[in-house]
Amino acid sequence: MRINRVELRHVRMPLLSPFETSFGRETERDCLILRLESDGLEGWGECVADRSPGYCYETVETAWHVLADFFLPAVLGADLGAPGDLASRLKPFRGHPLARAGLEMALWDLEGKRAGKSLASLLGGERERVPVGVSVGIQPSMDALLRTVEAYVEEGYRRVKLKIKPGRDVQEVGAVRERFPDLPLQVDANSAYTLEDWPVFEAIDDLRLLLIEQPLQEDDLIDHSRLQARLRTDVCLDESILSRRHARQAIEIGACRVINIKAGRVGGLEEARLIHATCRERGIPVWCGGMLETGIGRASNLALASLPGFTLPGDISATGRYYREDIAEPRFTLNPGSTISVPTRPGLGIDVVPEALDRFSLRRESFPS
Ligand code: NPQ
Ligand code: MG
């Protein structure tokens, strides 16, 4: 597979409603979209870096820089093997997993189109539909929170994740649990707590949650293992797990009993698949996280979540959860039973809508120019 040309775009899409987490409140979602050309085929990729380094240190600007100046020159004109071999080609470069993963996604799309196989089948997926849930941001009031959760439950979501932060936790989650006694419920702190906050965890531990996601700092497996030892509720790691080694070590020291897998965070689908295998061998359930993806990244998430070890519902909501208009078709909708169907056409199995993509593009550049 020889890459003849790459087009890079900075895209900004308005969110249907603001999304607030422990690291901030967003009304628009930025990302980078890559279009690769290889022997008359095009491959699409999404780099899930955001405008600000809130979820992780990368931003659309750092990803643009690293792709334009280092990663793209390393692949342009070269004869590439399988998409998973990108790692060896990018070996001279450190870090920037979101930028890596965006490029790798486009290679997987190309590979699927070349082979006439869906991304799910290339990765070893086994499910036609995957169970999904919805991630609910921090709301302006208790009333708004209960109404928002109720609306998603009425829409058919059967697993709800609540974002929490210090001061907006026990009362909020307790009220949702009281109102929806049997709803599969989980929380995500995005690293906002320390072990000093033990009383919060002790209270939350009584609320029959599916899991508590990333309560402590991302570089702190040790305190996560101390916390997990004191909790009945499963700790799930997100930001802390950047590679299969992190996954293995976190499991070995009891830092978590569940892992959230995001291809972006771990540098691509190949590493995601390896983490899935590591967890499966050890009986650790995994689920597919979300980064407010466009239809391109959402299609990739659905393919990944079709692998057999993804036994918990993913943060892969319907397109309409986030966007009025998307840059790819068809839109993803919720099936009865809180599932979304995995694309079956070759590659990612979606079509990018050029007019929509142009309208949301703030900047574009072709390589080689
Ligand atoms: C998480 N995702 O699991 C992330 C957090 C996240 C669906 O909860 C812009 C605005 C980009 C908010 C990327 C979900 C974001 C964002 C990630 C939130 O931790
Ligand atoms: Mg998370």
XYZ file of C-alpha atoms and ligand atoms in Angstrom:
389
model
C 0.000 0.000 0.000
C 1.675 3.210 -1.211
C 0.373 6.559 0.089
C 0.447 9.067 -2.775
C -1.233 12.009 -1.142
C -2.660 13.170 2.183
C -5.131 15.942 2.901
C -5.280 17.218 6.466
C -8.153 19.315 7.826
C -8.954 21.031 11.084
C -12.685 20.573 11.611
C -14.968 22.258 14.158
C -18.503 20.962 14.725
C -21.144 22.570 16.946
C -22.401 20.272 19.736
C -26.180 19.972 20.114
C -25.762 20.762 23.820
C -22.716 21.771 25.894
C -20.657 18.899 27.337
C -19.185 19.534 30.795
C -16.600 17.354 32.520
C -14.252 17.804 35.482
C -11.797 19.466 33.013
C -14.144 21.966 31.398
C -17.220 22.808 29.376
C -17.321 22.530 25.574
C -19.893 23.830 23.093
C -18.000 22.799 19.942
C -15.889 19.786 19.076
C -12.635 20.235 17.180
C -10.740 17.381 15.530
C -8.469 16.638 12.571
C -9.715 14.711 9.552
C -7.230 12.910 7.296
C -7.856 11.790 3.733
C -5.260 9.419 2.257
C -4.992 8.506 -1.411
C -3.510 5.185 -2.443
C -3.844 3.614 -5.893
C -7.176 5.265 -6.698
C -8.689 4.527 -3.268
C -9.309 7.002 -0.452
C -9.005 6.300 3.253
C -10.445 8.481 6.007
C -9.143 8.953 9.521
C -10.126 11.058 12.525
C -7.644 12.360 15.080
C -9.642 12.956 18.279
C -7.443 15.698 19.748
C -9.508 18.682 20.912
C -8.943 22.441 20.877
C -7.549 22.460 24.424
C -5.414 19.909 26.321
C -8.234 19.006 28.734
C -8.635 15.254 28.396
C -4.983 14.726 27.424
C -1.946 16.845 26.507
C -2.469 16.701 22.746
C -4.440 19.413 20.926
C -5.462 19.871 17.294
C -2.452 22.201 16.932
C 0.106 19.738 18.352
C -1.401 16.928 16.273
C -1.272 19.065 13.113
C 2.382 19.887 13.799
C 3.424 16.313 14.533
C 1.511 14.887 11.565
C 2.603 17.540 9.040
C 6.249 17.689 10.094
C 7.024 14.112 11.180
C 4.403 11.367 10.730
C 3.201 12.182 7.194
C 6.730 12.568 5.744
C 7.492 9.121 7.228
C 4.660 7.463 5.284
C 4.309 9.523 2.064
C 5.501 7.611 -0.973
C 6.611 4.675 1.174
C 5.408 1.144 0.565
C 3.503 0.269 3.717
C 2.534 -3.176 4.860
C -0.460 -3.787 7.104
C -1.915 -0.812 9.042
C -0.594 -2.345 12.252
C 2.966 -1.942 10.918
C 2.660 1.845 11.171
C 4.099 1.589 14.697
C 7.475 0.377 13.400
C 7.598 3.186 10.821
C 6.891 5.784 13.517
C 9.341 4.224 15.955
C 11.769 7.203 15.826
C 9.049 9.415 17.301
C 7.842 9.574 20.878
C 4.309 10.067 22.141
C 1.386 11.817 20.436
C -0.876 8.747 20.369
C -3.942 10.670 19.151
C -2.047 11.886 16.066
C -0.730 8.350 15.420
C -4.177 6.816 15.764
C -5.774 9.285 13.321
C -3.277 8.318 10.640
C -3.577 4.607 11.406
C -7.401 4.777 11.123
C -7.105 6.039 7.540
C -4.737 3.148 6.729
C -7.288 0.652 8.122
C -10.020 2.242 5.978
C -7.793 1.903 2.906
C -6.868 -1.679 3.774
C -10.535 -2.633 4.157
C -11.454 -1.053 0.839
C -8.527 -2.765 -0.883
C -9.432 -6.167 0.557
C -13.211 -5.698 0.263
C -13.626 -6.301 4.015
C -15.240 -4.287 6.775
C -12.997 -2.873 9.487
C -14.822 -5.064 12.014
C -13.935 -8.209 10.077
C -10.297 -7.087 9.652
C -10.005 -6.627 13.423
C -11.675 -9.940 14.310
C -15.061 -8.556 15.316
C -17.820 -11.060 16.027
C -20.908 -8.950 16.770
C -23.316 -7.325 14.274
C -24.702 -4.997 16.939
C -22.914 -3.664 19.976
C -24.425 -2.634 23.318
C -24.098 1.093 23.939
C -24.802 3.665 26.608
C -24.771 7.431 26.926
C -22.318 9.737 28.708
C -24.076 12.588 30.532
C -22.059 15.734 31.234
C -22.196 17.678 34.495
C -25.518 19.558 34.478
C -26.339 23.078 35.690
C -28.771 21.790 38.353
C -30.103 18.627 39.967
C -33.360 19.150 38.138
C -31.600 19.402 34.765
C -29.617 16.236 35.561
C -32.730 14.172 36.352
C -34.546 15.488 33.265
C -31.546 14.781 31.012
C -31.121 11.223 32.288
C -34.866 10.625 31.962
C -34.842 11.831 28.328
C -32.009 9.431 27.408
C -33.733 6.534 29.169
C -36.925 7.317 27.209
C -34.852 7.371 23.995
C -33.827 3.807 24.805
C -30.357 4.060 26.370
C -30.048 1.279 28.918
C -26.721 2.302 30.474
C -25.948 5.804 31.698
C -22.591 7.292 32.662
C -22.515 10.424 34.800
C -19.561 12.796 34.779
C -18.572 13.790 38.311
C -16.168 16.254 39.945
C -15.488 17.258 43.557
C -18.603 18.918 44.940
C -20.806 17.490 42.190
C -20.804 13.810 43.019
C -22.474 11.929 45.899
C -25.686 13.979 45.933
C -26.055 13.935 42.148
C -25.363 10.243 41.665
C -27.485 9.376 44.704
C -30.455 11.287 43.285
C -30.195 9.550 39.899
C -29.923 6.159 41.619
C -32.997 6.900 43.751
C -35.035 7.949 40.715
C -33.836 5.010 38.530
C -33.284 2.145 40.999
C -32.500 -0.502 38.354
C -30.677 1.549 35.722
C -27.153 0.322 34.900
C -25.227 3.381 36.077
C -21.534 4.328 36.180
C -19.492 7.471 36.857
C -16.403 9.097 35.320
C -14.212 11.525 37.303
C -11.563 12.190 34.620
C -8.779 12.162 37.264
C -10.352 14.822 39.510
C -9.845 13.139 42.929
C -7.138 11.933 45.315
C -7.170 9.315 48.087
C -7.957 12.180 50.495
C -11.454 12.130 48.983
C -12.134 8.687 50.501
C -15.509 9.763 52.024
C -16.821 10.463 48.499
C -15.811 7.006 47.270
C -17.168 5.336 50.399
C -20.584 6.930 49.767
C -20.569 6.170 46.040
C -19.622 2.551 46.795
C -23.137 1.998 48.190
C -24.938 3.083 44.998
C -24.607 -0.214 43.070
C -22.642 1.314 40.187
C -21.276 -0.755 37.305
C -17.917 0.956 37.783
C -16.048 4.116 38.794
C -13.941 5.419 35.886
C -10.548 7.118 36.296
C -11.031 8.535 39.798
C -7.361 9.506 40.393
C -4.441 11.022 38.473
C -3.575 9.364 35.183
C 0.062 8.626 36.113
C -0.887 7.007 39.423
C -1.506 3.272 39.230
C -0.311 2.812 42.815
C -3.033 4.875 44.484
C -5.629 3.358 42.135
C -4.655 -0.081 43.462
C -5.030 1.193 47.059
C -8.460 2.584 46.187
C -9.615 -0.567 44.369
C -8.635 -2.695 47.381
C -11.021 -0.686 49.571
C -13.979 -0.642 47.144
C -16.602 -3.238 46.252
C -17.343 -1.271 43.076
C -15.039 -1.972 40.140
C -12.498 0.727 39.290
C -12.154 1.246 35.523
C -9.105 2.981 34.067
C -9.277 5.281 31.027
C -6.532 7.993 30.921
C -4.028 5.761 32.803
C -3.886 3.045 30.131
C -1.735 4.123 27.171
C -0.400 0.734 26.083
C -0.710 -3.035 26.548
C 2.090 -2.812 29.139
C 0.085 -0.351 31.212
C -2.933 -2.645 30.911
C -0.969 -5.699 32.081
C 0.688 -3.862 34.966
C -2.541 -2.218 36.113
C -4.248 -5.612 36.210
C -1.276 -7.236 37.974
C -1.237 -4.720 40.828
C -5.034 -4.603 41.134
C -5.316 -0.959 40.060
C -8.578 -1.732 38.236
C -10.982 -4.554 37.425
C -12.238 -3.063 34.129
C -10.543 -1.158 31.281
C -11.959 1.478 28.932
C -10.296 1.145 25.503
C -10.040 4.126 23.161
C -8.005 3.649 19.989
C -6.967 7.327 20.068
C -5.564 7.251 23.600
C -3.469 4.111 22.937
C -2.094 5.162 19.536
C -4.403 3.192 17.268
C -6.588 0.174 16.626
C -3.669 -2.264 16.568
C -2.644 -1.382 20.134
C -6.342 -1.344 21.124
C -6.713 -4.872 19.796
C -3.627 -5.998 21.745
C -4.972 -4.452 24.974
C -8.262 -6.263 24.316
C -6.331 -9.543 24.032
C -4.319 -8.851 27.210
C -7.531 -8.195 29.144
C -9.344 -11.175 27.679
C -6.572 -13.581 28.735
C -6.896 -12.260 32.278
C -10.713 -12.183 32.442
C -10.849 -8.375 32.588
C -13.943 -6.932 30.834
C -13.362 -4.018 28.471
C -15.611 -1.471 26.790
C -15.126 1.103 24.063
C -14.775 4.706 25.233
C -15.864 7.737 23.245
C -14.321 11.077 22.308
C -17.365 12.824 20.785
C -16.346 11.474 17.383
C -17.722 12.448 13.996
C -19.232 9.650 11.891
C -15.703 8.627 10.860
C -14.419 7.918 14.367
C -17.813 6.568 15.452
C -17.644 3.925 12.684
C -14.167 2.950 13.899
C -15.412 2.639 17.496
C -18.284 0.381 16.436
C -15.891 -1.926 14.588
C -13.581 -2.128 17.615
C -16.477 -2.743 20.014
C -17.556 -5.760 17.925
C -14.574 -7.758 19.279
C -15.602 -10.494 21.713
C -14.016 -9.063 24.884
C -16.038 -5.834 24.705
C -18.684 -7.163 27.063
C -19.742 -3.866 28.697
C -21.762 -1.179 26.843
C -19.607 1.395 25.043
C -19.722 5.212 25.101
C -20.846 5.028 21.458
C -24.118 6.897 21.313
C -26.266 7.632 18.280
C -25.047 10.502 16.075
C -28.014 12.569 17.313
C -26.669 12.500 20.897
C -24.010 15.028 19.855
C -24.590 16.444 16.356
C -27.438 17.922 14.336
C -25.393 17.478 11.189
C -22.459 15.120 10.647
C -19.693 14.993 8.029
C -20.385 11.329 7.179
C -23.381 9.213 6.179
C -25.340 7.275 7.182
C -26.072 8.575 10.671
C -25.888 6.024 13.486
C -29.158 5.375 15.298
C -30.095 3.472 18.442
C -31.686 0.044 17.915
C -34.206 -1.401 20.367
C -32.230 -2.992 23.194
C -29.739 -0.088 23.386
C -27.461 -1.319 20.599
C -25.978 0.247 17.455
C -25.342 -1.757 14.289
C -21.729 -2.255 13.200
C -21.000 -1.016 9.628
C -20.628 -3.885 7.155
C -19.356 -2.190 3.975
C -15.610 -2.258 3.176
C -13.301 -0.244 5.432
C -15.026 2.091 7.887
C -18.246 1.570 5.898
C -19.309 5.223 5.787
C -19.350 7.953 3.116
C -17.958 11.387 3.868
C -20.227 14.213 2.665
C -17.883 16.677 0.913
C -20.146 19.768 1.302
C -20.596 19.160 5.031
C -16.884 18.519 5.515
C -16.022 21.760 3.677
C -18.471 23.773 5.749
C -16.979 22.577 9.043
C -13.334 22.886 7.925
C -11.311 25.760 9.417
C -8.040 24.893 7.700
C -6.818 22.400 5.095
C -3.501 21.433 3.565
C -2.325 18.819 1.083
C 0.870 16.764 1.332
C 2.942 16.852 -0.777
C 1.925 20.426 -1.518
C -14.105 10.158 28.716
N -15.608 10.901 26.863
O -14.539 9.028 28.742
C -14.389 11.127 27.563
C -14.165 12.520 27.934
C -14.066 13.504 26.832
C -17.875 10.487 26.123
O -17.308 10.842 28.326
C -14.580 17.543 23.935
C -15.439 17.717 24.998
C -13.837 16.420 23.853
C -15.513 16.751 25.985
C -13.144 14.279 24.763
C -16.902 10.771 27.212
C -13.893 15.441 24.827
C -14.739 15.614 25.909
C -13.232 13.349 25.775
C -14.816 14.630 26.879
O -13.358 10.487 29.602
Mg -13.304 8.576 30.692
